[in-house]
Coordinates of C-alpha atoms in Angstrom, one line a residue:
M1 CA 20.3 -11.8 -7.1
K2 CA 21.0 -8.9 -4.8
I3 CA 17.9 -6.8 -4.0
V4 CA 17.4 -3.6 -2.0
V5 CA 14.1 -3.0 -0.2
T6 CA 13.6 0.5 1.2
G7 CA 11.0 0.8 3.9
A8 CA 11.8 -2.8 4.6
A9 CA 10.5 -2.8 8.1
G10 CA 7.3 -1.2 7.0
F11 CA 4.0 -2.8 6.0
I12 CA 4.5 -3.4 2.3
G13 CA 8.3 -3.5 2.4
S14 CA 8.4 -6.3 5.0
N15 CA 5.9 -8.3 3.0
I16 CA 8.0 -8.0 -0.1
V17 CA 11.0 -9.3 1.8
K18 CA 8.9 -12.2 3.0
G19 CA 7.8 -12.9 -0.6
L20 CA 11.4 -12.8 -1.8
N21 CA 12.4 -15.2 1.0
A22 CA 9.7 -17.6 -0.1
R23 CA 11.5 -17.7 -3.4
G24 CA 14.8 -18.5 -1.7
I25 CA 16.1 -14.9 -2.2
N26 CA 17.9 -13.8 0.9
D27 CA 20.6 -11.5 -0.5
I28 CA 18.5 -8.5 0.5
I29 CA 19.7 -5.1 1.8
A30 CA 17.0 -3.8 4.1
V31 CA 16.8 0.0 4.4
D32 CA 14.7 1.8 7.0
D33 CA 14.6 4.1 9.9
L34 CA 14.0 2.2 13.2
T35 CA 13.6 5.3 15.3
H36 CA 10.3 3.7 16.2
G37 CA 11.9 0.5 17.3
D38 CA 8.8 -1.7 17.4
K39 CA 9.0 -2.0 13.6
F40 CA 11.8 -4.5 14.1
R41 CA 9.1 -7.2 14.6
N42 CA 8.4 -7.0 10.9
L43 CA 11.9 -8.2 10.1
A44 CA 12.6 -10.5 13.0
D45 CA 11.3 -13.7 11.2
L46 CA 12.8 -12.8 7.8
Q47 CA 16.2 -13.4 6.2
I48 CA 18.2 -10.4 5.0
A49 CA 21.9 -9.9 4.2
D50 CA 22.3 -6.5 5.7
Y51 CA 20.4 -3.6 7.3
V52 CA 21.3 0.0 6.4
D53 CA 19.8 3.1 8.0
A54 CA 17.9 5.3 5.6
D55 CA 20.0 8.4 6.5
D56 CA 23.1 6.6 5.2
F57 CA 21.8 4.4 2.4
Y58 CA 21.1 6.8 -0.5
D59 CA 24.5 8.4 -0.6
L60 CA 26.2 5.0 -0.2
F61 CA 24.1 3.5 -3.0
A62 CA 25.0 6.5 -5.3
E63 CA 28.7 5.7 -4.6
G64 CA 28.2 2.1 -5.7
A65 CA 29.0 0.9 -2.1
F66 CA 26.8 -2.2 -2.5
G67 CA 28.2 -3.6 -5.7
Q68 CA 25.8 -4.7 -8.5
V69 CA 22.2 -4.5 -7.3
Q70 CA 19.7 -6.1 -9.7
A71 CA 16.6 -4.3 -8.4
V72 CA 15.4 -1.8 -5.8
F73 CA 11.9 -2.1 -4.3
H74 CA 11.4 1.5 -3.1
E75 CA 8.6 1.4 -0.5
G76 CA 10.2 3.9 1.9
A77 CA 8.1 7.0 2.3
C78 CA 6.0 9.1 4.7
S79 CA 2.6 7.5 4.1
D80 CA 0.6 9.5 6.6
T81 CA -2.1 11.1 4.5
M82 CA -2.9 13.6 7.3
E83 CA 0.7 14.9 7.6
L84 CA 0.7 18.6 7.0
D85 CA 4.4 19.3 7.0
G86 CA 4.9 19.6 3.2
K87 CA 8.7 20.2 3.4
Y88 CA 9.1 16.9 5.3
M89 CA 6.8 15.1 2.9
M90 CA 8.5 16.4 -0.2
D91 CA 12.0 15.6 1.1
N92 CA 11.0 12.1 1.9
N93 CA 8.7 11.2 -0.9
Y94 CA 10.0 13.3 -3.8
T95 CA 13.6 14.4 -3.5
L96 CA 15.0 11.1 -2.1
S97 CA 13.1 9.2 -4.8
C98 CA 14.6 11.4 -7.5
E99 CA 18.1 10.8 -6.2
L100 CA 17.5 7.1 -6.0
F101 CA 16.2 7.0 -9.6
Q102 CA 19.3 8.8 -10.9
S103 CA 21.5 6.3 -9.0
C104 CA 19.6 3.3 -10.4
Q105 CA 19.9 4.7 -13.9
E106 CA 23.7 5.2 -13.6
Q107 CA 24.1 1.6 -12.2
G108 CA 21.7 -0.2 -14.5
T109 CA 19.5 -1.2 -11.5
R110 CA 15.8 -1.8 -11.9
L111 CA 13.5 0.4 -9.9
L112 CA 10.1 -0.7 -8.7
Y113 CA 8.5 2.0 -6.6
A114 CA 5.5 2.8 -4.6
S115 CA 3.2 5.4 -6.0
S116 CA -0.3 5.8 -4.6
A117 CA -4.0 5.9 -5.5
A118 CA -4.0 9.2 -3.5
T119 CA -2.7 10.7 -6.7
Y120 CA -6.3 10.6 -8.0
G121 CA -7.7 12.4 -5.0
G122 CA -10.9 14.2 -6.1
S123 CA -11.2 12.3 -9.4
D124 CA -14.0 9.8 -10.2
T125 CA -11.9 8.0 -12.8
F126 CA -8.9 6.0 -11.7
R127 CA -6.8 5.5 -14.8
E128 CA -3.1 6.2 -15.1
S129 CA -3.5 9.5 -17.0
P130 CA -2.8 13.1 -16.1
E131 CA -6.4 14.3 -16.6
F132 CA -7.6 12.1 -13.8
E133 CA -4.9 13.1 -11.2
K134 CA -6.3 15.5 -8.6
P135 CA -4.6 14.9 -5.2
L136 CA -6.4 16.2 -2.1
N137 CA -3.4 16.3 0.2
V138 CA 0.4 16.9 0.1
Y139 CA 1.0 13.2 0.4
G140 CA -0.9 12.5 -2.8
Y141 CA 0.9 15.5 -4.5
S142 CA 4.4 14.2 -3.4
K143 CA 3.6 10.9 -5.0
L144 CA 2.2 12.5 -8.2
L145 CA 5.1 14.8 -8.6
F146 CA 7.5 11.8 -8.7
D147 CA 5.3 10.1 -11.3
Q148 CA 5.3 13.2 -13.3
R149 CA 9.1 13.4 -13.1
M150 CA 9.4 9.9 -14.3
R151 CA 7.1 10.7 -17.3
R152 CA 9.4 13.6 -18.2
E153 CA 12.5 11.5 -17.9
L154 CA 11.2 8.3 -19.6
G155 CA 8.2 9.2 -21.7
A156 CA 4.5 9.2 -21.0
K157 CA 4.4 5.4 -20.6
F158 CA 8.1 5.0 -19.6
E159 CA 8.7 3.8 -23.1
N160 CA 12.3 5.3 -23.1
A161 CA 13.4 3.4 -20.0
A162 CA 16.6 1.6 -20.7
T163 CA 16.3 -0.2 -17.4
Q164 CA 13.0 -1.2 -15.9
V165 CA 11.1 1.5 -13.9
A166 CA 7.7 0.6 -12.6
G167 CA 5.5 2.6 -10.3
F168 CA 2.6 1.0 -8.5
R169 CA -0.5 3.0 -7.4
Y170 CA -1.5 1.1 -4.3
F171 CA -5.2 1.4 -3.4
N172 CA -6.5 0.4 0.1
V173 CA -4.0 -2.2 1.1
Y174 CA -4.6 -4.3 4.2
G175 CA -3.1 -7.4 5.8
P176 CA -0.3 -8.7 8.1
R177 CA 2.6 -6.5 9.4
E178 CA 0.8 -3.2 9.5
Q179 CA 0.4 -3.1 13.3
H180 CA 2.9 -0.2 13.6
K181 CA 1.0 2.2 11.4
G182 CA -1.2 3.6 14.1
R183 CA -4.0 5.7 12.6
M184 CA -2.9 4.9 9.1
A185 CA -3.5 1.1 9.6
S186 CA -6.3 -0.4 7.6
V187 CA -9.9 -0.4 8.7
A188 CA -9.8 -4.2 9.0
F189 CA -6.9 -3.9 11.5
H190 CA -8.7 -1.3 13.6
Q191 CA -11.9 -3.2 13.5
F192 CA -10.2 -6.4 14.7
N193 CA -9.0 -4.5 17.8
Q194 CA -12.3 -2.8 18.3
F195 CA -14.2 -6.0 18.2
Q196 CA -11.8 -7.7 20.6
A197 CA -12.0 -4.8 23.1
E198 CA -15.7 -3.7 22.8
G199 CA -17.5 -6.4 20.9
K200 CA -18.4 -4.0 18.1
V201 CA -16.7 -2.3 15.1
K202 CA -16.9 1.4 14.0
L203 CA -17.5 2.9 10.6
F204 CA -18.1 6.4 9.4
G205 CA -21.8 7.4 9.0
E206 CA -23.3 9.2 6.0
Y207 CA -20.9 11.3 3.9
G208 CA -20.4 12.4 0.3
G209 CA -23.8 11.1 -0.8
Y210 CA -23.1 7.7 0.6
G211 CA -25.2 6.0 3.3
A212 CA -23.7 4.9 6.6
G213 CA -20.7 2.6 5.9
G214 CA -21.5 2.9 2.2
Q215 CA -18.4 4.7 1.0
M216 CA -16.6 2.4 -1.4
R217 CA -12.9 1.7 -1.8
D218 CA -10.8 -0.7 -3.8
F219 CA -9.5 -2.9 -0.9
V220 CA -6.5 -5.0 -1.9
F221 CA -5.0 -7.8 0.2
I222 CA -1.2 -7.5 0.9
D223 CA -0.5 -10.9 -0.6
D224 CA -1.8 -9.7 -3.9
V225 CA 0.3 -6.6 -3.8
V226 CA 3.4 -8.7 -3.2
A227 CA 2.4 -11.1 -6.0
V228 CA 2.2 -8.2 -8.5
N229 CA 5.5 -6.7 -7.4
L230 CA 7.2 -10.1 -7.9
W231 CA 5.5 -10.5 -11.3
F232 CA 7.3 -7.3 -12.4
L233 CA 10.6 -8.6 -11.0
D234 CA 10.1 -11.6 -13.3
H235 CA 9.2 -9.4 -16.3
P236 CA 12.0 -6.8 -16.6
Q237 CA 10.6 -5.5 -19.9
A238 CA 7.5 -4.1 -18.2
S239 CA 7.8 -0.4 -17.3
G240 CA 5.3 2.3 -16.6
I241 CA 2.8 3.4 -13.9
F242 CA 0.3 0.8 -12.9
N243 CA -2.7 0.7 -10.6
L244 CA -2.5 -1.9 -8.0
G245 CA -6.0 -2.6 -6.7
T246 CA -8.5 -5.3 -7.4
G247 CA -10.5 -3.4 -10.0
R248 CA -13.5 -3.9 -7.8
A249 CA -14.9 -1.2 -5.4
Q250 CA -16.6 -2.6 -2.3
P251 CA -18.3 -0.7 0.6
F252 CA -16.7 -0.4 4.0
N253 CA -19.7 -2.3 5.3
D254 CA -18.3 -5.4 3.5
V255 CA -15.1 -5.1 5.5
A256 CA -17.1 -4.7 8.7
I257 CA -19.3 -7.7 8.3
A258 CA -16.4 -9.8 7.2
V259 CA -14.6 -8.9 10.4
V260 CA -17.6 -9.4 12.6
N261 CA -18.6 -12.7 11.1
T262 CA -15.1 -14.2 11.1
L263 CA -14.6 -13.2 14.8
R264 CA -18.1 -14.5 15.7
K265 CA -17.3 -17.8 14.1
S266 CA -14.2 -18.1 16.3
Q267 CA -16.7 -17.9 19.3
N268 CA -19.0 -20.4 17.7
D269 CA -21.6 -17.7 17.0
A270 CA -23.7 -17.8 13.8
P271 CA -23.0 -15.3 11.0
L272 CA -25.2 -12.2 10.7
S273 CA -26.4 -10.1 7.9
L274 CA -25.3 -6.5 7.7
D275 CA -28.7 -5.3 8.9
E276 CA -28.7 -7.8 11.8
A277 CA -25.2 -6.7 12.8
A278 CA -26.2 -3.0 12.7
R279 CA -29.4 -3.5 14.6
G280 CA -27.6 -5.6 17.2
G281 CA -25.1 -2.8 17.8
L282 CA -22.2 -4.8 16.4
I283 CA -21.5 -2.0 13.8
D284 CA -21.4 1.5 15.3
Y285 CA -21.7 4.3 12.8
I286 CA -20.0 7.4 13.9
D287 CA -20.2 11.0 12.7
F288 CA -17.8 11.8 9.8
P289 CA -14.8 13.7 11.3
P290 CA -14.6 17.4 10.3
A291 CA -10.8 17.1 9.8
L292 CA -11.4 14.9 6.8
V293 CA -14.1 16.9 5.0
G294 CA -12.9 17.7 1.5
K295 CA -9.8 15.5 1.9
Y296 CA -11.5 12.1 1.7
Q297 CA -12.0 9.8 -1.2
S298 CA -15.5 8.3 -0.9
Y299 CA -15.0 6.1 -3.9
T300 CA -12.0 4.4 -5.5
Q301 CA -11.8 1.6 -8.0
A302 CA -8.6 0.8 -9.9
D303 CA -8.8 0.6 -13.7
L304 CA -6.6 -2.4 -14.4
G305 CA -6.3 -1.9 -18.1
A306 CA -2.7 -0.9 -18.1
L307 CA -1.8 -3.8 -15.7
R308 CA -3.5 -6.3 -17.9
A309 CA -2.1 -4.9 -21.1
A310 CA 1.4 -5.4 -19.6
G311 CA 0.5 -9.1 -19.3
C312 CA -0.1 -9.4 -15.6
D313 CA -3.3 -11.5 -15.2
H314 CA -3.1 -12.0 -11.4
A315 CA -6.4 -12.8 -9.8
F316 CA -7.2 -10.6 -6.7
A317 CA -8.9 -11.7 -3.6
D318 CA -12.3 -10.1 -2.7
V319 CA -12.9 -8.4 0.6
K320 CA -14.5 -11.5 2.3
T321 CA -11.6 -13.8 1.3
G322 CA -8.8 -11.4 2.2
V323 CA -10.3 -10.1 5.4
T324 CA -11.1 -13.6 6.6
A325 CA -7.5 -14.7 6.0
Y326 CA -6.3 -11.6 7.8
M327 CA -8.5 -12.1 10.8
H328 CA -7.1 -15.7 11.1
W329 CA -3.5 -14.3 10.9
L330 CA -4.3 -11.8 13.6
G331 CA -5.2 -14.7 15.8
G332 CA -8.8 -13.9 16.5
A333 CA -10.4 -16.7 14.6
R334 CA -10.2 -20.4 13.9
S335 CA -9.7 -21.7 10.4

């Protein structure tokens, strides 16, 4: 089975390569842009058959240069939600994706692509339906426009897809191999580094009607994201747009206390309650940044109805389970 993974040196892409390797699949063409060379670390311990620069890949693939490819996991994108260059965003996230879709259709290649929960933006309902799609930034719009293009091409639920096309609306993904993402890395990653450096973690204070650290997101562990992607690889009849979150919103405070207590345990310190951690200065609530006002989702929770209806019954880790595993991976805690 020959597989292409775009964004292969990125967070989700490299974990998909790892998941494929665990199945014994090594005939993988990794596509990325290694201008920021440190991303090589995400591929260094993985098995791939070839690496192709993103500037070259799309034209070569359209020409059939790689022979018969069974599936493309399209994770390559500009995922900086604070990027303001709309031309750059649309070229990367929309135009290239449209070209890739056409090539996949012509070659009978299955396309499993990254959409985003940012497509919902200002909505308070997170269901894969146009009336709930209200992006707050050009990143969310670029992802939504491609979803809309797929609906026009394939039908509202991709029911006219001759070859599998599945888009995944990733919610707040966290876990190993995100260290290159800078400000876009997960809260758990930043808090691990904050605790190691300062002995405390930071969270936003009150905002949007939520108390300090009380804003709620659907935090999903990377291993679960990979498992669902691979479930769709195993079920080529399943097409459509699907939320990929846990279906369970949890406050940022849950992430913070999981980080604090896992790292305290590594130092043989007793676990604390949230109140104890806050009173002891281990959680530092900071003013909400003006740059994010009006562009920030204070609440997200994936509606998993479509995913379950497709037959995927994967059980997702909660924040405590996933964050604890992640802290152990980062090397700051003992199992």
